[in-house]
Amino acid sequence: MGSLGLNLCQRKYALDILHESRFLSCKPASTPMITGQRLDKGDGVALSDPGSYRQLVGRLLYLTATRPEISYAVQQLSQFVDVLTSTHMSAAHHVLRYIKRAPRQGIFYPKGDHMQLNVFSDSDWVTCSTTRKSITGFCVFLGKAFVSWRSKKQATADLERPSTLFCDNKSAMAIAENHVFHEKTKHIEIDCHIVRDKVAQGLVKLLYIPSSSQIADGFTKALPTSQFALFVSKLGVQNLHTIQLRGVLEDETYKENKSVVK
């Protein structure tokens, strides 16, 4: 912990994963997943023993506690623990190559008393070709501190055409289609309209943000190198080794300048 904040990383744990997977000497990768890659059950050649893959995915899931930038890649990998193929294993190895690039990387929590809560949310529509489900991602900042995030497949499928729901209650249909509160809807619990209610109270603001500035974008898809680097920087994820090296250089510069003054 420094004077500017707290840096959390799992360096030893990351190195243990690389060592046990025999990837300590691998060539580093700049991103945890190949740009635009989308894994499927039928990709590659089926492998008979998924045990090592399951163990690796489990360890990577634990690593996301301080490495949120690999959340999307690990979420993708976790879908295939029962139908492992060579493509899935190759994708898992790519994550290991990314970890090798900076095992000291972790989340930085800056000091400060700014308590503004900001939330970013994004969805990649019908990403999964098998289930026709979308990937949803969100991240939450308390001031400048990155406090919560998630990358997950939606529980329901997005359909290309609307579903037909037959109902024999015209009042219920009118309420569903009419967003305006009136006398007939006073019995409905407020928690059914919680977001709308908080917006009306001014406690929540819904603001548009362009895709280029959407931080949660990295939790829904595999980004190219330049966009991924920007995504990581906005999360407050830093390489502790780089920070320590910068501090050493600054100390050396200070000592040199001090000796010159004498």
PDB file of C-alpha atoms in Angstrom:
ATOM      1  CA  MET A   1       0.000   0.000   0.000  1.00  0.00           C
ATOM      2  CA  GLY A   2       1.408   3.373  -1.016  1.00  0.00           C
ATOM      3  CA  SER A   3       0.559   6.971  -0.241  1.00  0.00           C
ATOM      4  CA  LEU A   4      -1.585   7.209  -3.385  1.00  0.00           C
ATOM      5  CA  GLY A   5      -3.665   4.079  -2.830  1.00  0.00           C
ATOM      6  CA  LEU A   6      -3.735   0.293  -2.687  1.00  0.00           C
ATOM      7  CA  ASN A   7      -2.658  -2.149  -5.388  1.00  0.00           C
ATOM      8  CA  LEU A   8      -4.003  -5.715  -5.220  1.00  0.00           C
ATOM      9  CA  CYS A   9      -2.420  -8.462  -7.305  1.00  0.00           C
ATOM     10  CA  GLN A  10      -2.034 -12.257  -7.241  1.00  0.00           C
ATOM     11  CA  ARG A  11       1.489 -12.500  -8.642  1.00  0.00           C
ATOM     12  CA  LYS A  12       2.465 -15.752  -6.890  1.00  0.00           C
ATOM     13  CA  TYR A  13      -0.847 -17.371  -7.763  1.00  0.00           C
ATOM     14  CA  ALA A  14      -0.461 -16.323 -11.421  1.00  0.00           C
ATOM     15  CA  LEU A  15       3.073 -17.725 -11.542  1.00  0.00           C
ATOM     16  CA  ASP A  16       1.890 -20.975  -9.945  1.00  0.00           C
ATOM     17  CA  ILE A  17      -0.712 -21.367 -12.694  1.00  0.00           C
ATOM     18  CA  LEU A  18       1.927 -20.766 -15.368  1.00  0.00           C
ATOM     19  CA  HIS A  19       4.353 -23.170 -13.698  1.00  0.00           C
ATOM     20  CA  GLU A  20       1.849 -26.008 -13.311  1.00  0.00           C
ATOM     21  CA  SER A  21       0.660 -25.517 -16.890  1.00  0.00           C
ATOM     22  CA  ARG A  22       4.282 -25.407 -18.133  1.00  0.00           C
ATOM     23  CA  PHE A  23       3.824 -21.938 -19.601  1.00  0.00           C
ATOM     24  CA  LEU A  24       6.528 -20.055 -17.683  1.00  0.00           C
ATOM     25  CA  SER A  25       8.654 -19.860 -20.836  1.00  0.00           C
ATOM     26  CA  CYS A  26       5.837 -19.223 -23.303  1.00  0.00           C
ATOM     27  CA  LYS A  27       5.649 -16.312 -25.721  1.00  0.00           C
ATOM     28  CA  PRO A  28       3.485 -13.539 -24.158  1.00  0.00           C
ATOM     29  CA  ALA A  29       0.243 -12.369 -25.787  1.00  0.00           C
ATOM     30  CA  SER A  30      -1.058  -8.781 -25.762  1.00  0.00           C
ATOM     31  CA  THR A  31      -4.705  -9.780 -25.203  1.00  0.00           C
ATOM     32  CA  PRO A  32      -6.356 -12.692 -23.345  1.00  0.00           C
ATOM     33  CA  MET A  33      -8.337 -13.722 -26.417  1.00  0.00           C
ATOM     34  CA  ILE A  34      -7.904 -13.516 -30.186  1.00  0.00           C
ATOM     35  CA  THR A  35      -9.776 -10.499 -31.549  1.00  0.00           C
ATOM     36  CA  GLY A  36     -13.321 -11.356 -32.594  1.00  0.00           C
ATOM     37  CA  GLN A  37     -12.996 -15.015 -31.585  1.00  0.00           C
ATOM     38  CA  ARG A  38     -16.217 -16.732 -30.564  1.00  0.00           C
ATOM     39  CA  LEU A  39     -16.005 -20.249 -29.188  1.00  0.00           C
ATOM     40  CA  ASP A  40     -18.562 -22.933 -30.025  1.00  0.00           C
ATOM     41  CA  LYS A  41     -19.189 -26.520 -28.933  1.00  0.00           C
ATOM     42  CA  GLY A  42     -18.367 -27.920 -32.340  1.00  0.00           C
ATOM     43  CA  ASP A  43     -15.034 -26.142 -32.774  1.00  0.00           C
ATOM     44  CA  GLY A  44     -11.901 -28.271 -33.115  1.00  0.00           C
ATOM     45  CA  VAL A  45     -11.226 -31.914 -32.292  1.00  0.00           C
ATOM     46  CA  ALA A  46     -12.867 -33.467 -29.223  1.00  0.00           C
ATOM     47  CA  LEU A  47     -10.514 -34.225 -26.306  1.00  0.00           C
ATOM     48  CA  SER A  48     -11.208 -37.219 -24.076  1.00  0.00           C
ATOM     49  CA  ASP A  49      -9.871 -35.939 -20.734  1.00  0.00           C
ATOM     50  CA  PRO A  50     -11.275 -32.535 -19.710  1.00  0.00           C
ATOM     51  CA  GLY A  51      -9.941 -32.801 -16.145  1.00  0.00           C
ATOM     52  CA  SER A  52      -6.918 -30.549 -16.614  1.00  0.00           C
ATOM     53  CA  TYR A  53      -9.034 -28.036 -18.531  1.00  0.00           C
ATOM     54  CA  ARG A  54     -11.624 -27.864 -15.745  1.00  0.00           C
ATOM     55  CA  GLN A  55      -8.910 -27.317 -13.159  1.00  0.00           C
ATOM     56  CA  LEU A  56      -7.304 -24.577 -15.247  1.00  0.00           C
ATOM     57  CA  VAL A  57     -10.604 -22.752 -15.821  1.00  0.00           C
ATOM     58  CA  GLY A  58     -11.356 -22.949 -12.089  1.00  0.00           C
ATOM     59  CA  ARG A  59      -8.019 -21.368 -11.237  1.00  0.00           C
ATOM     60  CA  LEU A  60      -8.500 -18.672 -13.853  1.00  0.00           C
ATOM     61  CA  LEU A  61     -11.908 -17.873 -12.383  1.00  0.00           C
ATOM     62  CA  TYR A  62     -10.237 -17.214  -9.029  1.00  0.00           C
ATOM     63  CA  LEU A  63      -7.638 -15.021 -10.729  1.00  0.00           C
ATOM     64  CA  THR A  64     -10.363 -12.706 -12.058  1.00  0.00           C
ATOM     65  CA  ALA A  65     -10.675 -11.361  -8.495  1.00  0.00           C
ATOM     66  CA  THR A  66      -7.741  -9.043  -9.307  1.00  0.00           C
ATOM     67  CA  ARG A  67      -7.602  -9.453 -13.091  1.00  0.00           C
ATOM     68  CA  PRO A  68     -11.038  -8.265 -14.298  1.00  0.00           C
ATOM     69  CA  GLU A  69      -9.753  -7.813 -17.849  1.00  0.00           C
ATOM     70  CA  ILE A  70      -9.719 -11.598 -18.378  1.00  0.00           C
ATOM     71  CA  SER A  71     -13.338 -12.009 -17.200  1.00  0.00           C
ATOM     72  CA  TYR A  72     -14.844 -12.276 -20.684  1.00  0.00           C
ATOM     73  CA  ALA A  73     -12.282 -14.814 -21.874  1.00  0.00           C
ATOM     74  CA  VAL A  74     -12.728 -16.960 -18.747  1.00  0.00           C
ATOM     75  CA  GLN A  75     -16.517 -16.726 -19.020  1.00  0.00           C
ATOM     76  CA  GLN A  76     -16.245 -18.079 -22.548  1.00  0.00           C
ATOM     77  CA  LEU A  77     -13.924 -20.904 -21.491  1.00  0.00           C
ATOM     78  CA  SER A  78     -16.164 -21.964 -18.597  1.00  0.00           C
ATOM     79  CA  GLN A  79     -18.964 -22.959 -20.993  1.00  0.00           C
ATOM     80  CA  PHE A  80     -17.050 -25.929 -22.369  1.00  0.00           C
ATOM     81  CA  VAL A  81     -15.900 -27.909 -19.334  1.00  0.00           C
ATOM     82  CA  ASP A  82     -18.077 -30.843 -20.453  1.00  0.00           C
ATOM     83  CA  VAL A  83     -17.492 -30.699 -24.219  1.00  0.00           C
ATOM     84  CA  LEU A  84     -13.792 -29.909 -24.427  1.00  0.00           C
ATOM     85  CA  THR A  85     -12.115 -29.602 -27.827  1.00  0.00           C
ATOM     86  CA  SER A  86      -8.655 -28.662 -29.039  1.00  0.00           C
ATOM     87  CA  THR A  87      -9.919 -25.160 -29.897  1.00  0.00           C
ATOM     88  CA  HIS A  88     -11.120 -24.565 -26.343  1.00  0.00           C
ATOM     89  CA  MET A  89      -7.807 -25.733 -24.913  1.00  0.00           C
ATOM     90  CA  SER A  90      -5.932 -23.499 -27.348  1.00  0.00           C
ATOM     91  CA  ALA A  91      -8.040 -20.526 -26.210  1.00  0.00           C
ATOM     92  CA  ALA A  92      -7.224 -21.350 -22.563  1.00  0.00           C
ATOM     93  CA  HIS A  93      -3.529 -21.445 -23.434  1.00  0.00           C
ATOM     94  CA  HIS A  94      -3.882 -18.018 -25.041  1.00  0.00           C
ATOM     95  CA  VAL A  95      -5.109 -16.647 -21.693  1.00  0.00           C
ATOM     96  CA  LEU A  96      -2.015 -18.127 -20.050  1.00  0.00           C
ATOM     97  CA  ARG A  97       0.193 -16.373 -22.603  1.00  0.00           C
ATOM     98  CA  TYR A  98      -1.523 -13.100 -21.721  1.00  0.00           C
ATOM     99  CA  ILE A  99      -0.950 -13.679 -17.989  1.00  0.00           C
ATOM    100  CA  LYS A 100       2.732 -14.378 -18.716  1.00  0.00           C
ATOM    101  CA  ARG A 101       2.964 -10.871 -20.206  1.00  0.00           C
ATOM    102  CA  ALA A 102       2.387  -9.227 -16.794  1.00  0.00           C
ATOM    103  CA  PRO A 103       1.939 -11.594 -13.809  1.00  0.00           C
ATOM    104  CA  ARG A 104       2.210  -8.642 -11.387  1.00  0.00           C
ATOM    105  CA  GLN A 105      -0.813  -6.902 -12.883  1.00  0.00           C
ATOM    106  CA  GLY A 106      -3.636  -6.069 -10.490  1.00  0.00           C
ATOM    107  CA  ILE A 107      -6.316  -3.584  -9.492  1.00  0.00           C
ATOM    108  CA  PHE A 108      -5.321  -0.181  -8.151  1.00  0.00           C
ATOM    109  CA  TYR A 109      -7.601   1.506  -5.606  1.00  0.00           C
ATOM    110  CA  PRO A 110      -6.694   5.200  -5.361  1.00  0.00           C
ATOM    111  CA  LYS A 111      -7.070   7.184  -2.153  1.00  0.00           C
ATOM    112  CA  GLY A 112      -9.860   9.737  -2.045  1.00  0.00           C
ATOM    113  CA  ASP A 113     -13.219  10.587  -0.538  1.00  0.00           C
ATOM    114  CA  HIS A 114     -15.136  10.966  -3.796  1.00  0.00           C
ATOM    115  CA  MET A 115     -18.170   8.677  -3.395  1.00  0.00           C
ATOM    116  CA  GLN A 116     -19.933   9.143  -6.742  1.00  0.00           C
ATOM    117  CA  LEU A 117     -21.271   5.828  -8.083  1.00  0.00           C
ATOM    118  CA  ASN A 118     -20.934   5.255 -11.844  1.00  0.00           C
ATOM    119  CA  VAL A 119     -22.138   2.144 -13.674  1.00  0.00           C
ATOM    120  CA  PHE A 120     -21.390   1.013 -17.235  1.00  0.00           C
ATOM    121  CA  SER A 121     -23.476  -1.686 -18.915  1.00  0.00           C
ATOM    122  CA  ASP A 122     -23.210  -3.336 -22.326  1.00  0.00           C
ATOM    123  CA  SER A 123     -24.650  -6.303 -24.197  1.00  0.00           C
ATOM    124  CA  ASP A 124     -23.475  -8.172 -27.285  1.00  0.00           C
ATOM    125  CA  TRP A 125     -26.649  -9.357 -28.997  1.00  0.00           C
ATOM    126  CA  VAL A 126     -27.043 -13.092 -29.800  1.00  0.00           C
ATOM    127  CA  THR A 127     -23.330 -13.845 -29.384  1.00  0.00           C
ATOM    128  CA  CYS A 128     -23.780 -17.579 -28.817  1.00  0.00           C
ATOM    129  CA  SER A 129     -24.652 -19.337 -32.074  1.00  0.00           C
ATOM    130  CA  THR A 130     -25.754 -22.472 -30.205  1.00  0.00           C
ATOM    131  CA  THR A 131     -28.141 -21.044 -27.591  1.00  0.00           C
ATOM    132  CA  ARG A 132     -28.915 -17.716 -29.307  1.00  0.00           C
ATOM    133  CA  LYS A 133     -28.200 -15.965 -26.018  1.00  0.00           C
ATOM    134  CA  SER A 134     -26.470 -12.620 -25.564  1.00  0.00           C
ATOM    135  CA  ILE A 135     -23.484 -11.704 -23.414  1.00  0.00           C
ATOM    136  CA  THR A 136     -24.058  -9.001 -20.808  1.00  0.00           C
ATOM    137  CA  GLY A 137     -21.295  -7.109 -19.053  1.00  0.00           C
ATOM    138  CA  PHE A 138     -21.238  -4.371 -16.438  1.00  0.00           C
ATOM    139  CA  CYS A 139     -18.707  -2.579 -14.273  1.00  0.00           C
ATOM    140  CA  VAL A 140     -19.200  -0.315 -11.260  1.00  0.00           C
ATOM    141  CA  PHE A 141     -16.954   2.501 -10.069  1.00  0.00           C
ATOM    142  CA  LEU A 142     -17.115   4.181  -6.660  1.00  0.00           C
ATOM    143  CA  GLY A 143     -15.316   7.413  -7.413  1.00  0.00           C
ATOM    144  CA  LYS A 144     -12.240   6.248  -9.311  1.00  0.00           C
ATOM    145  CA  ALA A 145     -12.171   2.847  -7.609  1.00  0.00           C
ATOM    146  CA  PHE A 146     -13.289  -0.156  -9.654  1.00  0.00           C
ATOM    147  CA  VAL A 147     -15.464  -2.108  -7.194  1.00  0.00           C
ATOM    148  CA  SER A 148     -17.658  -4.566  -9.120  1.00  0.00           C
ATOM    149  CA  TRP A 149     -17.893  -6.234 -12.541  1.00  0.00           C
ATOM    150  CA  ARG A 150     -19.492  -9.149 -14.346  1.00  0.00           C
ATOM    151  CA  SER A 151     -19.409 -10.897 -17.702  1.00  0.00           C
ATOM    152  CA  LYS A 152     -22.166 -13.473 -18.168  1.00  0.00           C
ATOM    153  CA  LYS A 153     -24.469 -15.097 -20.680  1.00  0.00           C
ATOM    154  CA  GLN A 154     -28.040 -13.870 -20.366  1.00  0.00           C
ATOM    155  CA  ALA A 155     -30.496 -16.275 -18.796  1.00  0.00           C
ATOM    156  CA  THR A 156     -32.968 -15.837 -21.658  1.00  0.00           C
ATOM    157  CA  ALA A 157     -32.516 -15.920 -25.403  1.00  0.00           C
ATOM    158  CA  ASP A 158     -32.970 -12.878 -27.682  1.00  0.00           C
ATOM    159  CA  LEU A 159     -35.351 -13.770 -30.470  1.00  0.00           C
ATOM    160  CA  GLU A 160     -35.323 -12.314 -33.948  1.00  0.00           C
ATOM    161  CA  ARG A 161     -39.133 -12.033 -33.929  1.00  0.00           C
ATOM    162  CA  PRO A 162     -41.474 -11.151 -31.053  1.00  0.00           C
ATOM    163  CA  SER A 163     -43.093 -13.982 -29.125  1.00  0.00           C
ATOM    164  CA  THR A 164     -46.897 -14.129 -28.878  1.00  0.00           C
ATOM    165  CA  LEU A 165     -48.378 -14.134 -25.381  1.00  0.00           C
ATOM    166  CA  PHE A 166     -52.098 -14.925 -25.164  1.00  0.00           C
ATOM    167  CA  CYS A 167     -53.898 -13.360 -22.221  1.00  0.00           C
ATOM    168  CA  ASP A 168     -57.585 -13.195 -21.222  1.00  0.00           C
ATOM    169  CA  ASN A 169     -57.162 -10.110 -19.024  1.00  0.00           C
ATOM    170  CA  LYS A 170     -57.495  -6.864 -20.985  1.00  0.00           C
ATOM    171  CA  SER A 171     -56.587  -4.761 -17.922  1.00  0.00           C
ATOM    172  CA  ALA A 172     -53.294  -6.611 -17.522  1.00  0.00           C
ATOM    173  CA  MET A 173     -52.549  -6.108 -21.210  1.00  0.00           C
ATOM    174  CA  ALA A 174     -53.295  -2.390 -20.961  1.00  0.00           C
ATOM    175  CA  ILE A 175     -50.987  -2.041 -17.964  1.00  0.00           C
ATOM    176  CA  ALA A 176     -48.187  -3.889 -19.767  1.00  0.00           C
ATOM    177  CA  GLU A 177     -48.465  -1.620 -22.805  1.00  0.00           C
ATOM    178  CA  ASN A 178     -48.990   1.656 -20.898  1.00  0.00           C
ATOM    179  CA  HIS A 179     -45.999   3.073 -18.983  1.00  0.00           C
ATOM    180  CA  VAL A 180     -48.095   5.813 -17.323  1.00  0.00           C
ATOM    181  CA  PHE A 181     -49.209   5.221 -13.743  1.00  0.00           C
ATOM    182  CA  HIS A 182     -52.938   5.559 -13.130  1.00  0.00           C
ATOM    183  CA  GLU A 183     -55.520   4.609 -10.521  1.00  0.00           C
ATOM    184  CA  LYS A 184     -55.798   0.978 -11.660  1.00  0.00           C
ATOM    185  CA  THR A 185     -52.090   0.297 -11.104  1.00  0.00           C
ATOM    186  CA  LYS A 186     -51.700   1.591  -7.547  1.00  0.00           C
ATOM    187  CA  HIS A 187     -51.816  -1.954  -6.172  1.00  0.00           C
ATOM    188  CA  ILE A 188     -48.676  -2.957  -8.069  1.00  0.00           C
ATOM    189  CA  GLU A 189     -45.592  -3.093  -5.844  1.00  0.00           C
ATOM    190  CA  ILE A 190     -43.062  -0.340  -6.449  1.00  0.00           C
ATOM    191  CA  ASP A 191     -40.247  -2.871  -6.867  1.00  0.00           C
ATOM    192  CA  CYS A 192     -41.733  -3.780 -10.272  1.00  0.00           C
ATOM    193  CA  HIS A 193     -40.820  -0.290 -11.419  1.00  0.00           C
ATOM    194  CA  ILE A 194     -37.698   0.285  -9.323  1.00  0.00           C
ATOM    195  CA  VAL A 195     -35.491   1.751 -12.054  1.00  0.00           C
ATOM    196  CA  ARG A 196     -38.216   4.050 -13.367  1.00  0.00           C
ATOM    197  CA  ASP A 197     -38.992   5.162  -9.806  1.00  0.00           C
ATOM    198  CA  LYS A 198     -35.341   5.973  -8.998  1.00  0.00           C
ATOM    199  CA  VAL A 199     -34.992   7.909 -12.245  1.00  0.00           C
ATOM    200  CA  ALA A 200     -38.105   9.914 -11.377  1.00  0.00           C
ATOM    201  CA  GLN A 201     -36.648  10.672  -7.940  1.00  0.00           C
ATOM    202  CA  GLY A 202     -33.400  11.859  -9.459  1.00  0.00           C
ATOM    203  CA  LEU A 203     -31.366   9.146  -7.700  1.00  0.00           C
ATOM    204  CA  VAL A 204     -30.398   7.467 -10.967  1.00  0.00           C
ATOM    205  CA  LYS A 205     -29.465   9.134 -14.242  1.00  0.00           C
ATOM    206  CA  LEU A 206     -29.595   7.293 -17.553  1.00  0.00           C
ATOM    207  CA  LEU A 207     -27.018   8.785 -19.906  1.00  0.00           C
ATOM    208  CA  TYR A 208     -26.048   7.799 -23.432  1.00  0.00           C
ATOM    209  CA  ILE A 209     -22.421   6.914 -24.075  1.00  0.00           C
ATOM    210  CA  PRO A 210     -20.856   6.057 -27.475  1.00  0.00           C
ATOM    211  CA  SER A 211     -19.457   2.562 -27.993  1.00  0.00           C
ATOM    212  CA  SER A 212     -15.916   3.955 -28.206  1.00  0.00           C
ATOM    213  CA  SER A 213     -16.217   5.174 -24.593  1.00  0.00           C
ATOM    214  CA  GLN A 214     -18.184   2.203 -23.219  1.00  0.00           C
ATOM    215  CA  ILE A 215     -15.916   0.630 -20.603  1.00  0.00           C
ATOM    216  CA  ALA A 216     -18.139  -2.453 -20.235  1.00  0.00           C
ATOM    217  CA  ASP A 217     -17.486  -3.322 -23.904  1.00  0.00           C
ATOM    218  CA  GLY A 218     -14.496  -5.429 -22.874  1.00  0.00           C
ATOM    219  CA  PHE A 219     -16.757  -7.683 -20.792  1.00  0.00           C
ATOM    220  CA  THR A 220     -18.876  -8.715 -23.801  1.00  0.00           C
ATOM    221  CA  LYS A 221     -16.398  -9.383 -26.606  1.00  0.00           C
ATOM    222  CA  ALA A 222     -12.746  -9.978 -27.522  1.00  0.00           C
ATOM    223  CA  LEU A 223     -11.242  -6.587 -28.360  1.00  0.00           C
ATOM    224  CA  PRO A 224      -8.326  -5.744 -30.671  1.00  0.00           C
ATOM    225  CA  THR A 225      -5.002  -4.895 -29.019  1.00  0.00           C
ATOM    226  CA  SER A 226      -5.335  -1.091 -29.039  1.00  0.00           C
ATOM    227  CA  GLN A 227      -8.916  -1.097 -27.745  1.00  0.00           C
ATOM    228  CA  PHE A 228      -8.087  -3.739 -25.139  1.00  0.00           C
ATOM    229  CA  ALA A 229      -5.176  -1.659 -23.817  1.00  0.00           C
ATOM    230  CA  LEU A 230      -7.530   1.317 -23.443  1.00  0.00           C
ATOM    231  CA  PHE A 231     -10.094  -0.916 -21.725  1.00  0.00           C
ATOM    232  CA  VAL A 232      -7.521  -2.131 -19.184  1.00  0.00           C
ATOM    233  CA  SER A 233      -6.310   1.410 -18.439  1.00  0.00           C
ATOM    234  CA  LYS A 234      -9.860   2.608 -17.730  1.00  0.00           C
ATOM    235  CA  LEU A 235     -10.419  -0.230 -15.259  1.00  0.00           C
ATOM    236  CA  GLY A 236      -7.528   0.976 -13.127  1.00  0.00           C
ATOM    237  CA  VAL A 237      -5.639  -2.278 -13.702  1.00  0.00           C
ATOM    238  CA  GLN A 238      -1.891  -1.678 -13.384  1.00  0.00           C
ATOM    239  CA  ASN A 239       1.335  -3.641 -13.574  1.00  0.00           C
ATOM    240  CA  LEU A 240       2.863  -3.491 -10.102  1.00  0.00           C
ATOM    241  CA  HIS A 241       6.330  -4.211 -11.519  1.00  0.00           C
ATOM    242  CA  THR A 242       6.102  -1.123 -13.752  1.00  0.00           C
ATOM    243  CA  ILE A 243       4.927   1.013 -10.831  1.00  0.00           C
ATOM    244  CA  GLN A 244       7.782  -0.195  -8.602  1.00  0.00           C
ATOM    245  CA  LEU A 245      10.332   0.357 -11.381  1.00  0.00           C
ATOM    246  CA  ARG A 246       9.000   3.865 -11.929  1.00  0.00           C
ATOM    247  CA  GLY A 247       9.294   4.528  -8.196  1.00  0.00           C
ATOM    248  CA  VAL A 248      12.905   3.297  -8.137  1.00  0.00           C
ATOM    249  CA  LEU A 249      13.813   5.522 -11.084  1.00  0.00           C
ATOM    250  CA  GLU A 250      12.160   8.501  -9.420  1.00  0.00           C
ATOM    251  CA  ASP A 251      14.071   7.816  -6.185  1.00  0.00           C
ATOM    252  CA  GLU A 252      17.360   7.554  -8.086  1.00  0.00           C
ATOM    253  CA  THR A 253      16.651  10.805  -9.922  1.00  0.00           C
ATOM    254  CA  TYR A 254      15.852  12.505  -6.628  1.00  0.00           C
ATOM    255  CA  LYS A 255      19.103  11.283  -5.061  1.00  0.00           C
ATOM    256  CA  GLU A 256      21.125  12.469  -8.059  1.00  0.00           C
ATOM    257  CA  ASN A 257      19.515  15.899  -8.005  1.00  0.00           C
ATOM    258  CA  LYS A 258      20.056  16.131  -4.251  1.00  0.00           C
ATOM    259  CA  SER A 259      23.743  15.318  -4.586  1.00  0.00           C
ATOM    260  CA  VAL A 260      24.123  17.967  -7.296  1.00  0.00           C
ATOM    261  CA  VAL A 261      22.545  20.581  -5.027  1.00  0.00           C
ATOM    262  CA  LYS A 262      25.063  19.737  -2.299  1.00  0.00           C
TER     263      LYS A 262
END
